Short mmCIF file of C-alpha atoms and ligand atoms in Angstrom, two decimals:
data_model
loop_
_atom_site.label_atom_id
_atom_site.label_comp_id
_atom_site.label_asym_id
_atom_site.label_seq_id
_atom_site.Cartn_x
_atom_site.Cartn_y
_atom_site.Cartn_z
CA UNK A 1 -2.37 24.72 22.68
CA UNK A 2 -3.33 22.79 19.56
CA UNK A 3 -2.33 19.14 19.31
CA UNK A 4 0.10 20.00 16.54
CA UNK A 5 1.88 22.46 18.81
CA UNK A 6 2.39 19.73 21.34
CA UNK A 7 4.95 18.12 18.98
CA UNK A 8 7.32 21.06 19.44
CA UNK A 9 10.44 19.79 21.15
CA UNK A 10 9.19 16.14 21.16
CA UNK A 11 11.32 13.32 19.77
CA UNK A 12 9.44 10.88 17.49
CA UNK A 13 11.00 7.65 16.17
CA UNK A 14 9.12 6.65 12.97
CA UNK A 15 9.94 3.34 11.25
CA UNK A 16 9.55 3.30 7.47
CA UNK A 17 9.79 7.10 7.17
CA UNK A 18 11.36 7.15 3.66
CA UNK A 19 8.15 6.69 1.76
CA UNK A 20 4.34 6.98 1.92
CA UNK A 21 2.55 7.55 5.15
CA UNK A 22 5.71 7.30 7.24
CA UNK A 23 7.40 10.13 5.23
CA UNK A 24 4.32 12.29 5.70
CA UNK A 25 4.37 11.46 9.45
CA UNK A 26 7.94 12.61 9.59
CA UNK A 27 7.12 15.82 7.61
CA UNK A 28 4.26 16.77 9.94
CA UNK A 29 6.23 16.15 13.12
CA UNK A 30 9.22 18.19 11.77
CA UNK A 31 7.03 21.04 10.42
CA UNK A 32 5.50 21.30 13.90
CA UNK A 33 8.82 21.73 15.58
CA UNK A 34 9.46 18.11 16.64
CA UNK A 35 12.63 16.01 16.35
CA UNK A 36 12.43 13.06 13.98
CA UNK A 37 14.33 9.82 14.04
CA UNK A 38 13.48 8.35 10.57
CA UNK A 39 14.27 4.75 9.75
CA UNK A 40 14.08 2.59 6.67
CA UNK A 41 16.26 0.14 4.85
CA UNK A 42 17.20 2.21 1.85
CA UNK A 43 19.69 4.85 3.04
CA UNK A 44 19.55 6.91 -0.20
CA UNK A 45 15.72 7.07 -0.17
CA UNK A 46 15.83 8.14 3.51
CA UNK A 47 18.33 10.94 2.68
CA UNK A 48 16.17 12.05 -0.24
CA UNK A 49 13.07 12.17 1.99
CA UNK A 50 14.98 14.19 4.57
CA UNK A 51 16.28 16.64 1.97
CA UNK A 52 12.79 17.10 0.55
CA UNK A 53 11.24 17.72 3.90
CA UNK A 54 13.95 20.04 5.17
CA UNK A 55 14.78 21.89 1.99
CA UNK A 56 15.22 25.61 2.44
CA UNK A 57 15.62 25.35 6.22
CA UNK A 58 18.57 26.48 8.35
CA UNK A 59 21.19 24.18 9.94
CA UNK A 60 19.38 24.13 13.37
CA UNK A 61 16.17 22.96 11.78
CA UNK A 62 18.00 20.30 9.76
CA UNK A 63 19.54 18.95 12.97
CA UNK A 64 16.01 18.08 14.10
CA UNK A 65 15.76 15.41 11.38
CA UNK A 66 17.97 12.37 11.95
CA UNK A 67 18.06 9.49 9.47
CA UNK A 68 19.17 6.07 10.60
CA UNK A 69 19.17 3.39 7.91
CA UNK A 70 18.25 -0.07 9.19
CA UNK A 71 15.96 -3.07 8.94
CA UNK A 72 13.30 -3.41 11.65
CA UNK A 73 13.45 -7.17 11.34
CA UNK A 74 17.01 -7.07 12.80
CA UNK A 75 17.05 -6.40 16.50
CA UNK A 76 20.61 -4.88 16.32
CA UNK A 77 19.36 -2.32 13.70
CA UNK A 78 16.49 -1.43 16.06
CA UNK A 79 18.87 -0.93 18.94
CA UNK A 80 21.13 1.24 16.66
CA UNK A 81 18.17 3.46 15.71
CA UNK A 82 17.20 4.00 19.36
CA UNK A 83 20.88 4.59 20.43
CA UNK A 84 21.46 7.10 17.57
CA UNK A 85 18.25 8.88 18.50
CA UNK A 86 19.23 9.06 22.18
CA UNK A 87 22.69 10.20 21.30
CA UNK A 88 21.40 13.02 19.07
CA UNK A 89 18.40 14.22 21.11
CA UNK A 90 18.83 12.70 24.58
CA UNK A 91 15.31 11.31 24.79
CA UNK A 92 12.57 9.63 22.84
CA UNK A 93 8.91 10.62 23.41
CA UNK A 94 7.03 8.69 20.80
CA UNK A 95 7.51 5.60 18.71
CA UNK A 96 5.36 4.98 15.58
CA UNK A 97 5.39 1.49 14.12
CA UNK A 98 4.75 2.31 10.52
CA UNK A 99 7.18 0.15 8.49
CA UNK A 100 5.59 -2.82 6.74
CA UNK A 101 5.96 -4.95 3.62
CA UNK A 102 3.10 -5.82 1.37
CA UNK A 103 2.29 -9.06 -0.39
CA UNK A 104 -0.86 -9.85 -2.24
CA UNK A 105 -1.24 -13.39 -3.42
CA UNK A 106 -2.70 -16.71 -2.43
CA UNK A 107 -1.20 -18.29 0.65
CA UNK A 108 -0.35 -21.48 -1.27
CA UNK A 109 1.65 -19.41 -3.77
CA UNK A 110 3.95 -17.60 -1.35
CA UNK A 111 7.49 -18.93 -0.91
CA UNK A 112 8.73 -19.68 2.53
CA UNK A 113 11.08 -16.72 2.26
CA UNK A 114 8.06 -14.40 1.75
CA UNK A 115 6.13 -15.95 4.64
CA UNK A 116 9.16 -15.30 6.95
CA UNK A 117 9.55 -11.75 5.56
CA UNK A 118 5.96 -10.81 6.22
CA UNK A 119 6.22 -12.02 9.84
CA UNK A 120 9.79 -10.78 10.40
CA UNK A 121 9.10 -7.24 9.27
CA UNK A 122 5.43 -6.61 10.03
CA UNK A 123 5.30 -8.38 13.42
CA UNK A 124 8.76 -9.09 14.81
CA UNK A 125 9.95 -5.69 13.54
CA UNK A 126 7.42 -4.09 15.91
CA UNK A 127 8.50 -6.31 18.78
CA UNK A 128 12.29 -5.62 18.28
CA UNK A 129 11.81 -1.82 18.00
CA UNK A 130 9.42 -1.75 21.05
CA UNK A 131 11.95 -3.64 23.13
CA UNK A 132 14.75 -1.35 22.14
CA UNK A 133 12.81 1.86 22.76
CA UNK A 134 10.87 0.89 25.95
CA UNK A 135 13.41 2.05 28.52
CA UNK A 136 13.62 5.53 26.88
CA UNK A 137 9.83 5.70 26.56
CA UNK A 138 9.35 4.82 30.22
CA UNK A 139 11.83 7.63 31.12
CA UNK A 140 9.83 10.17 29.04
CA UNK A 141 6.39 8.69 29.93
CA UNK A 142 5.87 8.61 26.17
CA UNK A 143 3.76 6.68 23.75
CA UNK A 144 3.76 3.95 21.10
CA UNK A 145 1.47 3.81 18.14
CA UNK A 146 0.98 0.76 15.87
CA UNK A 147 -0.20 1.32 12.34
CA UNK A 148 -2.54 -1.58 11.52
CA UNK A 149 -5.07 -1.99 8.76
CA UNK A 150 -8.80 -2.72 8.34
CA UNK A 151 -7.70 -5.97 6.73
CA UNK A 152 -6.95 -7.18 10.25
CA UNK A 153 -10.70 -7.61 10.92
CA UNK A 154 -11.40 -10.38 8.39
CA UNK A 155 -8.85 -12.31 6.28
CA UNK A 156 -9.38 -11.27 2.69
CA UNK A 157 -8.53 -13.43 -0.33
CA UNK A 158 -4.95 -12.93 -1.30
CA UNK A 159 -4.37 -10.64 1.70
CA UNK A 160 -3.94 -13.56 4.12
CA UNK A 161 -0.25 -13.02 5.11
CA UNK A 162 -0.59 -9.24 5.25
CA UNK A 163 -3.91 -9.45 7.18
CA UNK A 164 -2.51 -11.88 9.78
CA UNK A 165 0.58 -9.71 10.22
CA UNK A 166 -1.69 -6.68 10.95
CA UNK A 167 -4.12 -8.70 13.08
CA UNK A 168 -1.18 -9.78 15.28
CA UNK A 169 -0.66 -6.11 16.26
CA UNK A 170 -3.97 -5.98 18.13
CA UNK A 171 -3.08 -8.36 21.02
CA UNK A 172 0.48 -7.16 20.93
CA UNK A 173 -0.54 -3.53 21.53
CA UNK A 174 -3.18 -4.57 24.12
CA UNK A 175 -0.56 -6.55 26.09
CA UNK A 176 1.90 -3.71 25.92
CA UNK A 177 -0.74 -1.19 26.99
CA UNK A 178 -1.47 -3.29 30.13
CA UNK A 179 2.22 -3.97 30.91
CA UNK A 180 3.25 -0.30 30.54
CA UNK A 181 0.24 1.52 31.94
CA UNK A 182 1.85 1.79 35.40
CA UNK A 183 5.05 3.17 33.80
CA UNK A 184 3.07 6.00 32.16
CA UNK A 185 3.61 4.70 28.63
CA UNK A 186 0.64 5.06 26.31
CA UNK A 187 0.10 2.38 23.66
CA UNK A 188 -2.32 2.92 20.83
CA UNK A 189 -3.27 1.30 17.50
CA UNK A 190 -4.92 2.65 14.41
CA UNK A 191 -6.74 0.50 11.82
CA UNK A 192 -6.07 2.49 8.66
CA UNK A 193 -8.24 2.06 5.60
CA UNK A 194 -7.26 2.63 1.94
CA UNK A 195 -4.72 5.42 1.74
CA UNK A 196 -3.19 6.86 -1.44
CA UNK A 197 0.09 5.11 -2.29
CA UNK A 198 3.30 6.86 -3.40
CA UNK A 199 4.22 5.81 -6.95
CA UNK A 200 7.40 4.17 -5.62
CA UNK A 201 5.45 1.83 -3.33
CA UNK A 202 6.06 -1.86 -4.07
CA UNK A 203 4.43 -5.10 -3.06
CA UNK A 204 6.54 -8.26 -3.00
CA UNK A 205 5.40 -11.11 -5.26
CA UNK A 206 5.31 -14.80 -4.30
CA UNK A 207 9.16 -14.98 -4.75
CA UNK A 208 9.79 -11.85 -2.69
CA UNK A 209 10.52 -9.62 -5.77
CA UNK A 210 9.19 -6.05 -5.40
CA UNK A 211 6.47 -5.23 -7.95
CA UNK A 212 4.76 -1.87 -8.76
CA UNK A 213 1.30 -1.50 -7.35
CA UNK A 214 -1.38 -0.24 -9.75
CA UNK A 215 -2.94 3.12 -8.93
CA UNK A 216 -5.93 2.86 -6.64
CA UNK A 217 -9.45 4.08 -7.45
CA UNK A 218 -9.93 7.32 -5.68
CA UNK A 219 -13.28 6.34 -4.11
CA UNK A 220 -12.81 5.65 -0.37
CA UNK A 221 -9.02 6.44 -0.59
CA UNK A 222 -7.76 8.94 2.01
CA UNK A 223 -4.82 11.20 1.40
CA UNK A 224 -1.50 10.44 3.14
CA UNK A 225 -1.75 13.87 4.79
CA UNK A 226 -5.08 12.98 6.38
CA UNK A 227 -3.90 9.55 7.47
CA UNK A 228 -0.74 10.97 9.11
CA UNK A 229 -2.66 13.81 10.74
CA UNK A 230 -5.05 11.24 12.30
CA UNK A 231 -2.20 9.16 13.66
CA UNK A 232 -0.34 12.11 15.18
CA UNK A 233 -3.52 13.46 16.76
CA UNK A 234 -4.39 10.04 18.23
CA UNK A 235 -0.93 9.84 19.73
CA UNK A 236 -1.10 13.21 21.41
CA UNK A 237 -4.67 12.58 22.62
CA UNK A 238 -3.68 9.11 23.95
CA UNK A 239 -6.64 7.51 22.23
CA UNK A 240 -6.07 3.73 22.48
CA UNK A 241 -7.82 2.56 19.29
CA UNK A 242 -8.82 4.45 16.15
CA UNK A 243 -10.74 3.32 13.16
CA UNK A 244 -10.61 6.39 10.89
CA UNK A 245 -12.31 5.10 7.72
CA UNK A 246 -15.95 4.62 6.83
CA UNK A 247 -15.17 1.28 5.20
CA UNK A 248 -13.36 0.26 8.38
CA UNK A 249 -16.50 0.69 10.34
CA UNK A 250 -18.56 -1.30 7.86
CA UNK A 251 -15.94 -4.08 7.81
CA UNK A 252 -15.80 -4.13 11.63
CA UNK A 253 -19.61 -4.45 11.90
CA UNK A 254 -19.79 -7.30 9.42
CA UNK A 255 -16.69 -9.11 10.66
CA UNK A 256 -17.53 -9.19 14.38
CA UNK A 257 -21.34 -8.89 14.47
CA UNK A 258 -22.31 -10.82 11.32
CA UNK A 259 -19.35 -13.10 10.52
CA UNK A 260 -21.35 -15.50 8.45
CA UNK A 261 -22.56 -12.67 6.28
CA UNK A 262 -19.00 -11.31 6.03
CA UNK A 263 -17.86 -14.74 4.72
CA UNK A 264 -20.58 -14.75 2.05
CA UNK A 265 -19.71 -11.22 0.97
CA UNK A 266 -15.93 -11.88 0.76
CA UNK A 267 -16.56 -15.18 -0.99
CA UNK A 268 -18.61 -13.50 -3.70
CA UNK A 269 -16.42 -10.52 -4.11
CA UNK A 270 -13.23 -12.67 -4.41
CA UNK A 271 -11.05 -11.14 -7.17
CA UNK A 272 -12.77 -7.80 -7.08
CA UNK A 273 -10.31 -5.18 -6.09
CA UNK A 274 -13.17 -3.03 -4.78
CA UNK A 275 -14.10 -5.55 -2.18
CA UNK A 276 -14.89 -2.88 0.45
CA UNK A 277 -17.09 -1.16 -2.05
CA UNK A 278 -18.78 -4.42 -2.73
CA UNK A 279 -19.33 -4.81 0.97
CA UNK A 280 -20.90 -1.45 1.28
CA UNK A 281 -23.06 -1.87 -1.86
CA UNK A 282 -24.27 -5.11 -0.52
CA UNK A 283 -24.92 -3.48 2.75
CA UNK A 284 -27.11 -0.96 0.93
CA UNK A 285 -28.99 -3.80 -0.81
CA UNK A 286 -27.57 -3.23 -4.24
CA UNK A 287 -26.70 -6.17 -6.48
CA UNK A 288 -23.20 -7.43 -7.00
CA UNK A 289 -21.82 -6.84 -10.47
CA UNK A 290 -18.93 -9.22 -10.31
CA UNK A 291 -19.27 -12.91 -10.14
CA UNK A 292 -16.53 -15.50 -10.43
CA UNK A 293 -17.12 -18.37 -12.81
CA UNK A 294 -15.49 -21.72 -12.47
CA UNK A 295 -14.49 -22.90 -15.91
CA UNK A 296 -10.96 -21.82 -17.00
CA UNK A 297 -9.88 -21.02 -20.51
CA UNK A 298 -6.56 -19.95 -21.97
CA UNK A 299 -6.12 -16.27 -23.04
CA UNK A 300 -3.18 -15.13 -25.12
CA UNK A 301 -2.49 -11.44 -25.40
CA UNK A 302 -0.28 -10.57 -28.42
CA UNK A 303 1.16 -7.08 -28.23
CA UNK A 304 2.66 -5.32 -31.30
CA UNK A 305 4.01 -1.85 -31.97
CA UNK A 306 6.73 -2.05 -29.35
CA UNK A 307 9.61 0.43 -29.55
CA UNK A 308 13.11 -0.98 -29.58
CA UNK A 309 15.20 1.95 -28.25
CA UNK A 310 16.96 -0.02 -25.51
CA UNK A 311 16.00 -2.34 -22.59
CA UNK A 312 12.37 -1.88 -21.56
CA UNK A 313 9.53 -3.67 -19.89
CA UNK A 314 6.08 -4.53 -21.16
CA UNK A 315 3.49 -4.17 -18.32
CA UNK A 316 0.16 -5.92 -18.90
CA UNK A 317 -2.85 -6.02 -16.55
CA UNK A 318 -6.12 -8.04 -16.84
CA UNK A 319 -9.05 -6.23 -15.30
CA UNK A 320 -12.69 -6.80 -14.42
CA UNK A 321 -15.40 -4.19 -14.50
CA UNK A 322 -14.73 -3.16 -10.92
CA UNK A 323 -11.02 -2.61 -11.32
CA UNK A 324 -10.75 -1.18 -14.87
CA UNK A 325 -8.78 0.98 -15.60
CA UNK A 326 -7.21 2.35 -12.38
CA UNK A 327 -7.68 -0.48 -9.81
CA UNK A 328 -5.63 -3.44 -9.01
CA UNK A 329 -5.65 -5.89 -11.98
CA UNK A 330 -6.88 -9.46 -11.49
CA UNK A 331 -3.62 -10.64 -13.02
CA UNK A 332 -0.62 -8.70 -14.22
CA UNK A 333 2.90 -9.21 -15.56
CA UNK A 334 6.00 -7.29 -16.19
CA UNK A 335 7.90 -8.75 -19.14
CA UNK A 336 11.35 -7.93 -20.43
CA UNK A 337 10.96 -6.80 -24.03
CA UNK A 338 13.30 -8.60 -26.39
CA UNK A 339 11.23 -8.72 -29.59
CA UNK A 340 9.01 -6.23 -31.51
CA UNK A 341 6.07 -8.44 -30.70
CA UNK A 342 5.47 -10.03 -27.32
CA UNK A 343 2.84 -12.31 -25.95
CA UNK A 344 1.34 -13.15 -22.55
CA UNK A 345 -0.52 -16.38 -21.97
CA UNK A 346 -2.72 -16.87 -18.88
CA UNK A 347 -5.48 -19.07 -17.65
CA UNK A 348 -8.65 -17.23 -16.66
CA UNK A 349 -12.17 -18.18 -15.64
CA UNK A 350 -14.86 -17.58 -18.30
CA UNK A 351 -15.98 -13.95 -17.90
CA UNK A 352 -15.75 -10.49 -19.39
CA UNK A 353 -12.38 -8.70 -19.08
CA UNK A 354 -10.51 -5.62 -20.20
CA UNK A 355 -6.75 -5.41 -20.76
CA UNK A 356 -4.49 -2.47 -20.38
CA UNK A 357 -0.87 -2.53 -21.44
CA UNK A 358 2.02 -0.09 -21.69
CA UNK A 359 5.71 -0.26 -22.59
CA UNK A 360 7.83 0.97 -19.61
CA UNK A 361 10.65 2.50 -21.64
CA UNK A 362 12.59 3.85 -18.66
CA UNK A 363 11.65 0.83 -16.45
CA UNK A 364 10.43 3.07 -13.62
CA UNK A 365 7.39 0.91 -12.92
CA UNK A 366 4.69 3.32 -14.11
CA UNK A 367 3.19 4.84 -17.25
CA UNK A 368 4.82 8.27 -17.57
CA UNK A 369 2.50 11.14 -18.36
CA UNK A 370 2.97 14.69 -19.53
CA UNK A 371 1.93 17.75 -17.48
CA UNK A 372 -1.44 17.53 -19.24
CA UNK A 373 -1.94 13.88 -18.29
CA UNK A 374 -1.23 12.38 -21.76
CA UNK A 375 0.97 9.20 -21.74
CA UNK A 376 4.51 9.71 -22.98
CA UNK A 377 5.15 6.00 -23.33
CA UNK A 378 3.45 3.59 -25.77
CA UNK A 379 0.17 2.09 -24.36
CA UNK A 380 -2.91 0.22 -25.47
CA UNK A 381 -6.14 -1.45 -24.55
CA UNK A 382 -8.08 -4.51 -25.50
CA UNK A 383 -10.32 -3.92 -28.61
CA UNK A 384 -7.54 -1.58 -29.59
CA UNK A 385 -9.58 1.26 -28.07
CA UNK A 386 -7.91 4.61 -28.86
CA UNK A 387 -8.70 7.32 -26.31
CA UNK A 388 -9.64 10.65 -27.91
CA UNK A 389 -11.10 13.19 -25.46
CA UNK A 390 -11.34 11.03 -22.43
CA UNK A 391 -9.70 7.95 -20.80
CA UNK A 392 -11.05 4.41 -21.49
CA UNK A 393 -14.25 3.19 -20.07
CA UNK A 394 -15.26 -0.40 -19.43
CA UNK A 395 -17.50 -0.55 -22.48
CA UNK A 396 -14.68 0.62 -24.72
CA UNK A 397 -12.27 -2.22 -23.84
CA UNK A 398 -14.40 -5.06 -22.35
CA UNK A 399 -14.45 -8.44 -24.16
CA UNK A 400 -16.18 -11.71 -23.34
CA UNK A 401 -13.77 -14.61 -22.92
CA UNK A 402 -15.72 -17.86 -23.01
CA UNK A 403 -13.27 -20.13 -24.82
CA UNK A 404 -9.52 -20.29 -25.56
CA UNK A 405 -8.74 -17.01 -27.35
CA UNK A 406 -5.93 -14.84 -28.60
CA UNK A 407 -6.32 -11.11 -28.81
CA UNK A 408 -4.09 -8.58 -30.52
CA UNK A 409 -3.21 -5.18 -29.06
CA UNK A 410 -1.25 -2.65 -31.10
CA UNK A 411 0.42 -0.10 -28.90
CA UNK A 412 -0.43 3.59 -29.49
CA UNK A 413 2.60 5.78 -29.94
CA UNK A 414 2.43 8.82 -27.60
CA UNK A 415 1.92 12.20 -29.24
CA UNK A 416 5.13 14.25 -29.31
N1 NAP B 1 -1.39 2.45 2.05
C1 NAP B 1 -2.47 1.98 2.59
O1 NAP B 1 -3.57 2.00 1.95
C2 NAP B 1 -2.52 1.39 3.96
C3 NAP B 1 -3.74 0.92 4.49
C4 NAP B 1 -3.77 0.41 5.77
C5 NAP B 1 -2.62 0.34 6.53
N2 NAP B 1 -1.46 0.80 5.91
C6 NAP B 1 -0.24 0.70 6.79
O2 NAP B 1 0.42 2.00 6.82
C7 NAP B 1 1.83 1.75 6.93
C8 NAP B 1 2.52 2.55 5.85
O3 NAP B 1 2.03 2.16 4.61
P1 NAP B 1 2.52 2.90 3.22
O4 NAP B 1 1.49 2.59 2.22
O5 NAP B 1 2.96 4.16 3.47
O6 NAP B 1 3.77 1.93 2.89
P2 NAP B 1 4.99 2.21 1.90
O7 NAP B 1 4.75 3.35 1.06
O8 NAP B 1 5.33 0.92 1.22
O9 NAP B 1 6.24 2.51 2.86
C9 NAP B 1 6.73 1.59 3.63
C10 NAP B 1 7.88 2.13 4.41
O10 NAP B 1 8.43 1.10 5.30
C11 NAP B 1 9.78 0.93 5.05
N3 NAP B 1 10.19 -0.49 5.33
C12 NAP B 1 9.75 -1.61 4.64
N4 NAP B 1 10.38 -2.65 5.15
C13 NAP B 1 11.17 -2.23 6.13
C14 NAP B 1 12.08 -2.89 7.02
N5 NAP B 1 12.32 -4.22 7.00
N6 NAP B 1 12.75 -2.10 7.95
C15 NAP B 1 12.61 -0.74 7.95
N7 NAP B 1 11.79 -0.09 7.09
C16 NAP B 1 11.11 -0.86 6.23
C17 NAP B 1 9.98 1.34 3.56
O11 NAP B 1 11.33 1.78 3.27
P3 NAP B 1 12.47 0.75 2.75
O12 NAP B 1 11.81 -0.04 1.68
O13 NAP B 1 13.59 1.71 2.29
O14 NAP B 1 12.83 -0.06 3.89
C18 NAP B 1 9.04 2.54 3.52
O15 NAP B 1 9.65 3.66 4.02
C19 NAP B 1 2.05 0.28 6.87
O16 NAP B 1 2.19 -0.25 8.16
C20 NAP B 1 0.75 -0.27 6.21
O17 NAP B 1 0.53 -1.56 6.61
C21 NAP B 1 -1.38 1.30 4.69
#
């Protein structure tokens, strides 16, 4: 019997199953004949996920997908999810701790509310849900799987709170494995690397407000399907620890065997979104292309050509060579548009940058594109680069900023 077939008739509780990897985990369990208990805070998004996964199926198949809205940081919600699952299916075989919140910023910028939320959801959420489900898992001799991240190996700049919340899962899973071994409960942990995000994914900013996450460069990014497949296979095979990504292995080697070297690499690559790429390039002896400089100057970006057809947002990102145009910007802002010309003023180290900007007319947090991949909302780049046959490259939009400067970008109206 294949490992997929072993999910037939099994009950799997998945936290954070309304989006991203959790939604894909739920889909694969359900498609393989398993019963799903899907949790998440947003009831509507959970229902939409369930409808999408189960569409076209008969009533019996739909009954194998149970949604229970709730917040893992609340112990009563965790107990309710477990009770609803037991009521519907009579047992729970597996628990996957997938729900998490993301926050990328310096530790000194985060509000106390954000610090609490990172710990409450990413760490205490796993504890509450484990405690609620353990009696059922002992009855079924089932398994628990924690979804951690390769950022747990070495604290990265601006990933401090996220990294520590993921690192905490290592001793937590080890202790649980030892405590429950005699009860026949398996406990595993996977250190996931970069995985493709769903467009709706958000990271909370320093004040706890959800912000869109820029698209990731495809290099080194796994699909959600592959990530979910790996997790479900690990659970069935009762493999304690998995490190599915190439970058994860590199990061592990540097972090534990050469920690001083790891520090030097992370220090130099600070502010490069492609830090893991930098790690691997350095490992291969190639030179670093990004170097932070100390002196700060003021940069003002003036944006014209805005449409005034109703409330909209102006989304601006400042990039370096490594992140332009699809990576995570060094700095970004979402500004409510209330004038035909807007400006954004920031302080930046002396360096070369590129800027990408678009007007989010429907405020859905992304640049909408046609079936053929052309933007359907106004957009623009530094040096007013106008794409013709291809997307922008670094040399098209890069500009040296070595003193206080103001640059003008006139938005390009999408072709109709
Ligand atoms: N994406 C990556 O590259 C990557 C890399 C390494 C590890 N991981 C790990 O993989 C897991 C899934 O990541 P993802 O990218 O798929 O995330 P995602 O797209 O942001 O989805 C997160 C899910 O968790 C739910 N959630 C958030 N806070 C919750 C709470 N308090 N209670 C219950 N549910 C909550 C969200 O639904 P609601 O907002 O409706 O609650 C959503 O369903 C996370 O543990 C993450 O750390 C991801």
